[in-house]
PDB file of C-alpha atoms in Angstrom:
ATOM      1  CA  PHE G   1      87.528 110.795  95.218  1.00  0.00           C
ATOM      2  CA  PHE G   2      91.010 109.549  94.377  1.00  0.00           C
ATOM      3  CA  GLN G   3      92.628 112.305  96.436  1.00  0.00           C
ATOM      4  CA  LYS G   4      90.476 111.410  99.462  1.00  0.00           C
ATOM      5  CA  THR G   5      91.411 107.750  99.016  1.00  0.00           C
ATOM      6  CA  LEU G   6      95.083 108.670  98.801  1.00  0.00           C
ATOM      7  CA  THR G   7      94.837 110.771 101.971  1.00  0.00           C
ATOM      8  CA  ALA G   8      93.113 107.952 103.879  1.00  0.00           C
ATOM      9  CA  VAL G   9      95.729 105.424 102.742  1.00  0.00           C
ATOM     10  CA  LYS G  10      98.613 107.714 103.647  1.00  0.00           C
ATOM     11  CA  ASN G  11      97.175 108.428 107.092  1.00  0.00           C
ATOM     12  CA  TRP G  12      96.506 104.768 107.916  1.00  0.00           C
ATOM     13  CA  PHE G  13      99.963 103.556 106.900  1.00  0.00           C
ATOM     14  CA  THR G  14     101.620 106.490 108.666  1.00  0.00           C
ATOM     15  CA  LEU G  15      99.864 105.534 111.908  1.00  0.00           C
ATOM     16  CA  PHE G  16      99.696 101.739 111.770  1.00  0.00           C
ATOM     17  CA  GLY G  17     101.944 100.441 108.983  1.00  0.00           C
ATOM     18  CA  TRP G  18     105.179 100.325 110.932  1.00  0.00           C
ATOM     19  CA  SER G  19     106.691  98.801 114.023  1.00  0.00           C
ATOM     20  CA  LYS G  20     107.731 101.048 116.906  1.00  0.00           C
ATOM     21  CA  GLY G  21     105.175 103.764 116.311  1.00  0.00           C
ATOM     22  CA  GLN G  22     104.297 106.215 113.590  1.00  0.00           C
ATOM     23  CA  ASN G  23     106.344 106.819 110.457  1.00  0.00           C
ATOM     24  CA  PRO G  24     105.150 109.700 108.246  1.00  0.00           C
ATOM     25  CA  ILE G  25     105.061 108.764 104.565  1.00  0.00           C
ATOM     26  CA  SER G  26     104.329 110.592 101.351  1.00  0.00           C
ATOM     27  CA  VAL G  27     102.891 108.777  98.343  1.00  0.00           C
ATOM     28  CA  PRO G  28     104.783 108.089  96.166  1.00  0.00           C
ATOM     29  CA  TYR G  29     107.821 110.168  97.124  1.00  0.00           C
ATOM     30  CA  SER G  30     109.076 108.645 100.387  1.00  0.00           C
ATOM     31  CA  LEU G  31     108.161 105.111  99.273  1.00  0.00           C
ATOM     32  CA  ARG G  32     110.224 105.497  96.103  1.00  0.00           C
ATOM     33  CA  ARG G  33     113.073 107.220  97.902  1.00  0.00           C
ATOM     34  CA  ASP G  34     113.459 104.994 100.972  1.00  0.00           C
ATOM     35  CA  VAL G  35     114.134 101.715  99.198  1.00  0.00           C
ATOM     36  CA  CYS G  36     117.361 100.782 100.946  1.00  0.00           C
ATOM     37  CA  LYS G  37     119.247 101.410 104.170  1.00  0.00           C
ATOM     38  CA  VAL G  38     122.770 100.946 102.816  1.00  0.00           C
ATOM     39  CA  GLN G  39     124.304 102.155  99.570  1.00  0.00           C
ATOM     40  CA  VAL G  40     127.312 100.239  98.315  1.00  0.00           C
ATOM     41  CA  THR G  41     130.053 102.078  96.437  1.00  0.00           C
ATOM     42  CA  SER G  42     132.641 100.009  94.566  1.00  0.00           C
ATOM     43  CA  SER G  43     135.894 101.562  93.410  1.00  0.00           C
ATOM     44  CA  GLN G  44     139.051  99.623  92.464  1.00  0.00           C
ATOM     45  CA  GLU G  45     137.822  96.509  94.256  1.00  0.00           C
ATOM     46  CA  LYS G  46     137.171  98.511  97.411  1.00  0.00           C
ATOM     47  CA  VAL G  47     133.745  98.584  98.972  1.00  0.00           C
ATOM     48  CA  PHE G  48     132.464 101.590 100.866  1.00  0.00           C
ATOM     49  CA  LYS G  49     129.208 101.445 102.813  1.00  0.00           C
ATOM     50  CA  GLN G  50     127.327 104.610 103.599  1.00  0.00           C
ATOM     51  CA  ASN G  51     124.769 104.337 106.372  1.00  0.00           C
ATOM     52  CA  LEU G  52     121.562 106.108 105.488  1.00  0.00           C
ATOM     53  CA  GLY G  53     120.477 105.921 109.116  1.00  0.00           C
ATOM     54  CA  LYS G  54     119.501 102.918 111.155  1.00  0.00           C
ATOM     55  CA  ASP G  55     116.072 104.454 111.682  1.00  0.00           C
ATOM     56  CA  THR G  56     115.348 104.631 107.949  1.00  0.00           C
ATOM     57  CA  LYS G  57     112.254 102.559 107.266  1.00  0.00           C
ATOM     58  CA  THR G  58     111.622 101.006 103.886  1.00  0.00           C
ATOM     59  CA  VAL G  59     108.576  99.462 102.265  1.00  0.00           C
ATOM     60  CA  TYR G  60     110.132  96.074 103.091  1.00  0.00           C
ATOM     61  CA  ASP G  61     110.097  96.935 106.797  1.00  0.00           C
ATOM     62  CA  MET G  62     106.411  97.785 106.452  1.00  0.00           C
ATOM     63  CA  LEU G  63     105.651  94.470 104.751  1.00  0.00           C
ATOM     64  CA  PHE G  64     107.579  92.542 107.385  1.00  0.00           C
ATOM     65  CA  HIS G  65     105.632  94.314 110.141  1.00  0.00           C
ATOM     66  CA  LEU G  66     102.246  93.617 108.547  1.00  0.00           C
ATOM     67  CA  SER G  67     102.874  90.132 107.157  1.00  0.00           C
ATOM     68  CA  GLY G  68     105.787  88.740 109.161  1.00  0.00           C
ATOM     69  CA  GLN G  69     107.527  87.789 105.903  1.00  0.00           C
ATOM     70  CA  LEU G  70     110.562  89.056 104.005  1.00  0.00           C
ATOM     71  CA  LEU G  71     110.446  89.183 100.229  1.00  0.00           C
ATOM     72  CA  PRO G  72     112.354  86.364  98.525  1.00  0.00           C
ATOM     73  CA  GLY G  73     115.938  87.455  97.842  1.00  0.00           C
ATOM     74  CA  ILE G  74     115.582  90.806  99.610  1.00  0.00           C
ATOM     75  CA  THR G  75     117.089  91.463 103.032  1.00  0.00           C
ATOM     76  CA  SER G  76     116.033  94.048 105.597  1.00  0.00           C
ATOM     77  CA  SER G  77     119.200  96.050 104.830  1.00  0.00           C
ATOM     78  CA  GLN G  78     119.129  95.829 101.060  1.00  0.00           C
ATOM     79  CA  SER G  79     122.050  97.450  99.230  1.00  0.00           C
ATOM     80  CA  LEU G  80     122.159  99.008  95.786  1.00  0.00           C
ATOM     81  CA  PRO G  81     124.975  99.253  93.213  1.00  0.00           C
ATOM     82  CA  LEU G  82     126.691 102.568  92.557  1.00  0.00           C
ATOM     83  CA  ASP G  83     126.322 102.419  88.776  1.00  0.00           C
ATOM     84  CA  PRO G  84     123.078 104.250  87.883  1.00  0.00           C
ATOM     85  CA  VAL G  85     121.935 101.702  85.308  1.00  0.00           C
ATOM     86  CA  GLU G  86     122.738  98.707  87.514  1.00  0.00           C
ATOM     87  CA  ARG G  87     120.994 100.458  90.410  1.00  0.00           C
ATOM     88  CA  MET G  88     117.895 101.026  88.287  1.00  0.00           C
ATOM     89  CA  LEU G  89     117.840  97.395  87.133  1.00  0.00           C
ATOM     90  CA  GLN G  90     118.241  96.219  90.739  1.00  0.00           C
ATOM     91  CA  LEU G  91     115.317  98.412  91.839  1.00  0.00           C
ATOM     92  CA  HIS G  92     113.191  97.187  88.932  1.00  0.00           C
ATOM     93  CA  TRP G  93     113.877  93.604  89.987  1.00  0.00           C
ATOM     94  CA  GLN G  94     113.006  94.424  93.599  1.00  0.00           C
ATOM     95  CA  HIS G  95     109.716  96.032  92.561  1.00  0.00           C
ATOM     96  CA  SER G  96     108.951  93.027  90.340  1.00  0.00           C
ATOM     97  CA  THR G  97     109.584  90.768  93.323  1.00  0.00           C
ATOM     98  CA  LEU G  98     107.359  92.953  95.497  1.00  0.00           C
ATOM     99  CA  LEU G  99     104.456  92.775  93.019  1.00  0.00           C
ATOM    100  CA  ALA G 100     104.876  89.023  92.509  1.00  0.00           C
ATOM    101  CA  PHE G 101     104.884  88.473  96.268  1.00  0.00           C
ATOM    102  CA  LEU G 102     101.699  90.507  96.773  1.00  0.00           C
ATOM    103  CA  LYS G 103      99.959  88.758  93.865  1.00  0.00           C
ATOM    104  CA  SER G 104     100.822  85.394  95.414  1.00  0.00           C
ATOM    105  CA  GLN G 105      99.005  86.553  98.563  1.00  0.00           C
ATOM    106  CA  GLY G 106      95.845  87.445  96.603  1.00  0.00           C
ATOM    107  CA  ALA G 107      96.504  91.075  95.627  1.00  0.00           C
ATOM    108  CA  CYS G 108      94.957  92.393  92.410  1.00  0.00           C
ATOM    109  CA  LEU G 109      97.849  94.269  90.825  1.00  0.00           C
ATOM    110  CA  SER G 110      97.976  93.076  87.223  1.00  0.00           C
ATOM    111  CA  HIS G 111      97.658  96.698  86.057  1.00  0.00           C
ATOM    112  CA  VAL G 112     100.747  97.861  87.997  1.00  0.00           C
ATOM    113  CA  MET G 113     104.104  97.519  86.262  1.00  0.00           C
ATOM    114  CA  PRO G 114     107.393  97.573  88.208  1.00  0.00           C
ATOM    115  CA  GLU G 115     108.684 100.591  86.282  1.00  0.00           C
ATOM    116  CA  PHE G 116     105.747 102.671  87.572  1.00  0.00           C
ATOM    117  CA  LEU G 117     107.194 102.292  91.087  1.00  0.00           C
ATOM    118  CA  LEU G 118     110.572 103.771  90.121  1.00  0.00           C
ATOM    119  CA  GLU G 119     111.824 107.320  90.594  1.00  0.00           C
ATOM    120  CA  PRO G 120     111.278 109.498  87.487  1.00  0.00           C
ATOM    121  CA  ASP G 121     114.985 109.492  86.579  1.00  0.00           C
ATOM    122  CA  ASP G 122     115.171 105.724  86.983  1.00  0.00           C
ATOM    123  CA  TYR G 123     112.053 105.347  84.842  1.00  0.00           C
ATOM    124  CA  LYS G 124     113.774 107.304  82.042  1.00  0.00           C
ATOM    125  CA  LYS G 125     116.810 105.045  82.339  1.00  0.00           C
ATOM    126  CA  TRP G 126     114.519 102.011  82.160  1.00  0.00           C
ATOM    127  CA  ILE G 127     112.876 103.314  78.967  1.00  0.00           C
ATOM    128  CA  LYS G 128     116.265 104.051  77.419  1.00  0.00           C
ATOM    129  CA  VAL G 129     117.690 100.628  78.271  1.00  0.00           C
ATOM    130  CA  GLN G 130     114.606  98.800  77.038  1.00  0.00           C
ATOM    131  CA  SER G 131     114.469 100.836  73.827  1.00  0.00           C
ATOM    132  CA  GLU G 132     118.125 100.110  73.082  1.00  0.00           C
ATOM    133  CA  LEU G 133     117.662  96.447  73.893  1.00  0.00           C
ATOM    134  CA  LYS G 134     114.636  96.275  71.630  1.00  0.00           C
ATOM    135  CA  VAL G 135     116.630  97.729  68.740  1.00  0.00           C
ATOM    136  CA  ASP G 136     119.469  95.270  69.311  1.00  0.00           C
ATOM    137  CA  VAL G 137     117.149  92.286  69.075  1.00  0.00           C
ATOM    138  CA  LYS G 138     114.667  93.691  66.563  1.00  0.00           C
ATOM    139  CA  ASN G 139     114.885  90.537  64.467  1.00  0.00           C
ATOM    140  CA  SER G 140     114.042  88.234  67.372  1.00  0.00           C
ATOM    141  CA  ASP G 141     110.690  87.423  68.963  1.00  0.00           C
ATOM    142  CA  MET G 142     111.809  88.430  72.443  1.00  0.00           C
ATOM    143  CA  PHE G 143     109.641  91.543  72.517  1.00  0.00           C
ATOM    144  CA  SER G 144     106.717  90.314  70.463  1.00  0.00           C
ATOM    145  CA  ASN G 145     104.424  90.321  73.515  1.00  0.00           C
ATOM    146  CA  LYS G 146     106.119  93.050  75.527  1.00  0.00           C
ATOM    147  CA  HIS G 147     104.584  96.536  75.675  1.00  0.00           C
ATOM    148  CA  LEU G 148     106.793  99.514  76.487  1.00  0.00           C
ATOM    149  CA  PHE G 149     104.847 102.440  77.958  1.00  0.00           C
ATOM    150  CA  ILE G 150     106.661 105.721  77.348  1.00  0.00           C
ATOM    151  CA  LEU G 151     105.042 108.396  79.513  1.00  0.00           C
ATOM    152  CA  GLU G 152     105.638 112.116  79.789  1.00  0.00           C
ATOM    153  CA  ASP G 153     106.926 113.417  83.113  1.00  0.00           C
ATOM    154  CA  SER G 154     103.586 114.697  84.440  1.00  0.00           C
ATOM    155  CA  ILE G 155     101.717 111.595  83.320  1.00  0.00           C
ATOM    156  CA  PHE G 156     104.347 109.341  84.873  1.00  0.00           C
ATOM    157  CA  GLU G 157     104.010 111.120  88.229  1.00  0.00           C
ATOM    158  CA  THR G 158     100.246 110.604  88.130  1.00  0.00           C
ATOM    159  CA  MET G 159     100.693 106.958  87.164  1.00  0.00           C
ATOM    160  CA  SER G 160     103.314 106.401  89.858  1.00  0.00           C
ATOM    161  CA  LYS G 161     101.127 107.946  92.550  1.00  0.00           C
ATOM    162  CA  ARG G 162      98.210 105.758  91.489  1.00  0.00           C
ATOM    163  CA  ALA G 163     100.405 102.642  91.322  1.00  0.00           C
ATOM    164  CA  TRP G 164     101.834 103.117  94.827  1.00  0.00           C
ATOM    165  CA  THR G 165      98.360 103.879  96.201  1.00  0.00           C
ATOM    166  CA  ASP G 166      97.006 100.670  94.682  1.00  0.00           C
ATOM    167  CA  VAL G 167      99.947  98.723  96.113  1.00  0.00           C
ATOM    168  CA  LEU G 168      99.205 100.039  99.604  1.00  0.00           C
ATOM    169  CA  LEU G 169      95.481  99.322  99.234  1.00  0.00           C
ATOM    170  CA  GLN G 170      96.230  95.743  98.220  1.00  0.00           C
ATOM    171  CA  VAL G 171      98.709  95.364 101.083  1.00  0.00           C
ATOM    172  CA  TYR G 172      95.891  96.418 103.420  1.00  0.00           C
ATOM    173  CA  LYS G 173      93.501  93.972 101.754  1.00  0.00           C
ATOM    174  CA  VAL G 174      95.736  90.903 101.935  1.00  0.00           C
ATOM    175  CA  PHE G 175      97.471  91.493 105.286  1.00  0.00           C
ATOM    176  CA  VAL G 176      95.099  93.585 107.428  1.00  0.00           C
ATOM    177  CA  LEU G 177      91.540  92.715 106.400  1.00  0.00           C
ATOM    178  CA  PRO G 178      92.078  88.941 106.904  1.00  0.00           C
ATOM    179  CA  ARG G 179      92.334  89.674 110.622  1.00  0.00           C
ATOM    180  CA  VAL G 180      88.569  90.275 110.587  1.00  0.00           C
ATOM    181  CA  SER G 181      87.069  87.216 112.228  1.00  0.00           C
ATOM    182  CA  SER G 182      84.340  85.391 110.324  1.00  0.00           C
ATOM    183  CA  CYS G 183      83.754  82.595 112.864  1.00  0.00           C
ATOM    184  CA  ASN G 184      80.479  84.144 114.055  1.00  0.00           C
ATOM    185  CA  ILE G 185      79.197  85.364 110.696  1.00  0.00           C
ATOM    186  CA  THR G 186      76.260  82.937 110.820  1.00  0.00           C
ATOM    187  CA  ASP G 187      75.097  84.562 114.052  1.00  0.00           C
ATOM    188  CA  LEU G 188      74.838  88.034 112.539  1.00  0.00           C
ATOM    189  CA  PHE G 189      71.441  87.308 110.990  1.00  0.00           C
ATOM    190  CA  SER G 190      70.031  85.348 113.911  1.00  0.00           C
ATOM    191  CA  LEU G 191      67.833  88.233 115.031  1.00  0.00           C
ATOM    192  CA  GLU G 192      64.221  88.118 113.904  1.00  0.00           C
ATOM    193  CA  SER G 193      64.422  91.675 112.583  1.00  0.00           C
ATOM    194  CA  VAL G 194      67.021  90.745 109.976  1.00  0.00           C
ATOM    195  CA  GLN G 195      66.024  87.196 109.098  1.00  0.00           C
ATOM    196  CA  ASN G 196      64.134  88.315 105.993  1.00  0.00           C
ATOM    197  CA  MET G 197      67.008  90.382 104.592  1.00  0.00           C
ATOM    198  CA  PRO G 198      68.994  89.088 101.601  1.00  0.00           C
ATOM    199  CA  ARG G 199      72.234  87.419 102.592  1.00  0.00           C
ATOM    200  CA  ILE G 200      75.703  88.485 101.470  1.00  0.00           C
ATOM    201  CA  LYS G 201      77.547  85.321 100.554  1.00  0.00           C
ATOM    202  CA  SER G 202      80.956  84.887 102.165  1.00  0.00           C
ATOM    203  CA  GLU G 203      82.270  82.234  99.764  1.00  0.00           C
ATOM    204  CA  PRO G 204      85.578  83.309  98.160  1.00  0.00           C
ATOM    205  CA  LEU G 205      84.260  83.092  94.575  1.00  0.00           C
ATOM    206  CA  SER G 206      80.876  84.707  95.152  1.00  0.00           C
ATOM    207  CA  SER G 207      82.169  88.194  94.258  1.00  0.00           C
ATOM    208  CA  ASN G 208      84.794  89.506  91.861  1.00  0.00           C
ATOM    209  CA  ILE G 209      84.874  92.865  93.674  1.00  0.00           C
ATOM    210  CA  TYR G 210      84.972  92.238  97.426  1.00  0.00           C
ATOM    211  CA  SER G 211      87.031  89.727  99.375  1.00  0.00           C
ATOM    212  CA  PRO G 212      85.385  87.420 101.967  1.00  0.00           C
ATOM    213  CA  TYR G 213      86.651  89.747 104.716  1.00  0.00           C
ATOM    214  CA  GLU G 214      85.102  92.797 103.067  1.00  0.00           C
ATOM    215  CA  ARG G 215      81.818  90.912 102.702  1.00  0.00           C
ATOM    216  CA  THR G 216      81.980  90.034 106.393  1.00  0.00           C
ATOM    217  CA  ILE G 217      82.136  93.770 107.127  1.00  0.00           C
ATOM    218  CA  LEU G 218      79.168  94.393 104.796  1.00  0.00           C
ATOM    219  CA  THR G 219      77.225  91.737 106.701  1.00  0.00           C
ATOM    220  CA  TRP G 220      78.112  93.460 109.971  1.00  0.00           C
ATOM    221  CA  LEU G 221      76.915  96.812 108.566  1.00  0.00           C
ATOM    222  CA  ASN G 222      73.602  95.282 107.459  1.00  0.00           C
ATOM    223  CA  LYS G 223      73.030  93.617 110.800  1.00  0.00           C
ATOM    224  CA  HIS G 224      73.560  96.697 112.951  1.00  0.00           C
ATOM    225  CA  TYR G 225      71.708  99.071 110.643  1.00  0.00           C
ATOM    226  CA  GLU G 226      68.604  96.882 110.546  1.00  0.00           C
ATOM    227  CA  LYS G 227      68.787  96.145 114.259  1.00  0.00           C
ATOM    228  CA  ASN G 228      69.187  99.777 115.332  1.00  0.00           C
ATOM    229  CA  ARG G 229      67.450 102.007 112.765  1.00  0.00           C
ATOM    230  CA  LYS G 230      64.077 101.936 114.567  1.00  0.00           C
ATOM    231  CA  THR G 231      65.702 102.470 117.959  1.00  0.00           C
ATOM    232  CA  VAL G 232      68.140 105.209 117.008  1.00  0.00           C
ATOM    233  CA  TRP G 233      65.651 107.324 115.074  1.00  0.00           C
ATOM    234  CA  LYS G 234      62.359 106.589 116.837  1.00  0.00           C
ATOM    235  CA  ASP G 235      62.370 110.167 118.204  1.00  0.00           C
ATOM    236  CA  CYS G 236      64.181 111.777 115.288  1.00  0.00           C
ATOM    237  CA  GLN G 237      63.697 115.480 114.729  1.00  0.00           C
ATOM    238  CA  LYS G 238      64.059 115.586 110.932  1.00  0.00           C
ATOM    239  CA  GLY G 239      61.898 112.820 109.510  1.00  0.00           C
ATOM    240  CA  GLU G 240      60.553 109.352 110.110  1.00  0.00           C
ATOM    241  CA  VAL G 241      62.397 106.142 110.850  1.00  0.00           C
ATOM    242  CA  PRO G 242      64.639 105.403 107.834  1.00  0.00           C
ATOM    243  CA  PRO G 243      63.495 102.487 105.676  1.00  0.00           C
ATOM    244  CA  MET G 244      65.130  99.071 105.448  1.00  0.00           C
ATOM    245  CA  ARG G 245      68.006  98.910 103.016  1.00  0.00           C
ATOM    246  CA  TRP G 246      70.435  96.308 101.708  1.00  0.00           C
ATOM    247  CA  ILE G 247      74.026  97.552 102.081  1.00  0.00           C
ATOM    248  CA  VAL G 248      76.168  96.105  99.317  1.00  0.00           C
ATOM    249  CA  ASN G 249      79.027  98.599  98.843  1.00  0.00           C
ATOM    250  CA  PHE G 250      81.300 100.907 100.810  1.00  0.00           C
ATOM    251  CA  ASP G 251      80.685 104.145  98.957  1.00  0.00           C
ATOM    252  CA  ARG G 252      77.150 104.893  97.779  1.00  0.00           C
ATOM    253  CA  ASP G 253      75.376 103.092 100.643  1.00  0.00           C
ATOM    254  CA  LEU G 254      77.373 104.968 103.279  1.00  0.00           C
ATOM    255  CA  LEU G 255      77.113 108.478 101.828  1.00  0.00           C
ATOM    256  CA  ASP G 256      74.236 109.723 104.009  1.00  0.00           C
ATOM    257  CA  GLY G 257      75.929 108.792 107.316  1.00  0.00           C
ATOM    258  CA  LEU G 258      72.960 106.786 108.602  1.00  0.00           C
ATOM    259  CA  VAL G 259      74.553 103.349 108.273  1.00  0.00           C
ATOM    260  CA  LEU G 260      77.736 104.391 110.070  1.00  0.00           C
ATOM    261  CA  ALA G 261      75.702 106.167 112.741  1.00  0.00           C
ATOM    262  CA  ALA G 262      73.784 102.941 113.375  1.00  0.00           C
ATOM    263  CA  GLN G 263      77.082 101.074 113.838  1.00  0.00           C
ATOM    264  CA  LEU G 264      78.353 103.677 116.275  1.00  0.00           C
ATOM    265  CA  ALA G 265      75.068 103.691 118.178  1.00  0.00           C
ATOM    266  CA  ALA G 266      75.346  99.922 118.637  1.00  0.00           C
ATOM    267  CA  TYR G 267      78.455 100.425 120.766  1.00  0.00           C
ATOM    268  CA  CYS G 268      77.851 103.954 122.107  1.00  0.00           C
ATOM    269  CA  PRO G 269      74.055 104.249 122.566  1.00  0.00           C
ATOM    270  CA  TYR G 270      74.438 107.420 124.643  1.00  0.00           C
ATOM    271  CA  LEU G 271      75.295 109.264 121.405  1.00  0.00           C
ATOM    272  CA  VAL G 272      71.733 108.818 120.126  1.00  0.00           C
ATOM    273  CA  ALA G 273      70.169 111.539 122.258  1.00  0.00           C
ATOM    274  CA  THR G 274      73.080 113.956 121.927  1.00  0.00           C
ATOM    275  CA  HIS G 275      73.819 113.563 118.234  1.00  0.00           C
ATOM    276  CA  PHE G 276      71.957 111.108 116.027  1.00  0.00           C
ATOM    277  CA  VAL G 277      68.374 112.288 116.669  1.00  0.00           C
ATOM    278  CA  ARG G 278      69.288 115.468 114.758  1.00  0.00           C
ATOM    279  CA  MET G 279      70.125 113.624 111.534  1.00  0.00           C
ATOM    280  CA  TYR G 280      67.975 113.673 108.404  1.00  0.00           C
ATOM    281  CA  THR G 281      66.547 110.183 108.008  1.00  0.00           C
ATOM    282  CA  ASN G 282      65.702 110.635 104.312  1.00  0.00           C
ATOM    283  CA  PRO G 283      68.305 113.121 103.040  1.00  0.00           C
ATOM    284  CA  ARG G 284      67.875 114.340  99.490  1.00  0.00           C
ATOM    285  CA  THR G 285      70.112 117.384  99.042  1.00  0.00           C
ATOM    286  CA  PRO G 286      73.904 117.751  99.328  1.00  0.00           C
ATOM    287  CA  GLU G 287      73.343 120.050 102.312  1.00  0.00           C
ATOM    288  CA  GLN G 288      71.371 117.391 104.161  1.00  0.00           C
ATOM    289  CA  PHE G 289      74.041 114.763 103.404  1.00  0.00           C
ATOM    290  CA  LEU G 290      76.687 117.143 104.723  1.00  0.00           C
ATOM    291  CA  HIS G 291      74.590 117.873 107.820  1.00  0.00           C
ATOM    292  CA  ASN G 292      74.400 114.147 108.638  1.00  0.00           C
ATOM    293  CA  CYS G 293      78.097 113.570 108.064  1.00  0.00           C
ATOM    294  CA  LEU G 294      79.078 116.526 110.245  1.00  0.00           C
ATOM    295  CA  ILE G 295      76.994 115.092 113.079  1.00  0.00           C
ATOM    296  CA  LEU G 296      78.662 111.706 112.569  1.00  0.00           C
ATOM    297  CA  VAL G 297      82.138 113.261 112.660  1.00  0.00           C
ATOM    298  CA  ASN G 298      81.253 115.203 115.822  1.00  0.00           C
ATOM    299  CA  ALA G 299      80.062 111.965 117.412  1.00  0.00           C
ATOM    300  CA  MET G 300      83.355 110.282 116.528  1.00  0.00           C
ATOM    301  CA  HIS G 301      85.262 113.140 118.090  1.00  0.00           C
ATOM    302  CA  ALA G 302      83.107 112.856 121.207  1.00  0.00           C
ATOM    303  CA  VAL G 303      84.286 109.286 121.788  1.00  0.00           C
ATOM    304  CA  SER G 304      87.871 109.930 120.560  1.00  0.00           C
ATOM    305  CA  LEU G 305      87.314 107.657 117.573  1.00  0.00           C
ATOM    306  CA  ALA G 306      88.147 110.159 114.840  1.00  0.00           C
ATOM    307  CA  ILE G 307      91.606 109.242 113.549  1.00  0.00           C
ATOM    308  CA  ASP G 308      92.612 112.341 111.587  1.00  0.00           C
ATOM    309  CA  ILE G 309      88.981 113.023 110.658  1.00  0.00           C
ATOM    310  CA  LYS G 310      88.345 116.729 110.288  1.00  0.00           C
ATOM    311  CA  VAL G 311      85.075 118.625 110.252  1.00  0.00           C
TER     312      VAL G 311
END
């Protein structure tokens, strides 16, 4: 499940996360590597600037494209010191600033520490510096509430990949999902066929899992499924009309493909006769679930809607 989530995140940000077209990324490797456009080398009071390429795109370029804001204290052409330790400390500060900025926008990232976003070598330097500092001030209270996580190489890579994935997911949540309009949400249940269904509250504090924008999408899914299920599958070949259901999540309730098929049929009704009538309306086995999802994917391909979706 995590690998599929990672693939979906990587594909979306590769296609839509940048200005001026696509920019292939790898999580976490390219995000950790492409953190600056200019490296600054100081030697005997002389400064040498090495261009890493004007087309190099950093995570800060992505944030500026999606949010229209630059991080406080960080420029679009951020430079890094030559000294490895100073460079690592600068990067740690930048990642701390990044996390603080996202949290201020509503991101849930309390479990992500700045050091998890570093390169492996920089993470080792961070551990060494913090361990030495902790020894130097062992008689003070400075570190009484500070936890130092020392991870093995393989575990750190797993943690770093998860941390960067969560950062991207939260970037999507706070800067992309809010574009979903909720001005007509009261009209979604105006139809008689859905008036008796339970409502999904859109108030900000009504859920500790989904944002108001995600709940707007859930409302949209409920509306179209209930409106179209009797129409789409009235002549179904593999069962009766599917029963009413209350869609409250984005994983379990969408597994059988029926809900997404109902959404697609609302906008492309011609797909009903060519694709959706062949779906199982009460799937029970993994094979039947797969059968439905393959039909759904084929339907998406038929209307050129499948963005990197493979059968």
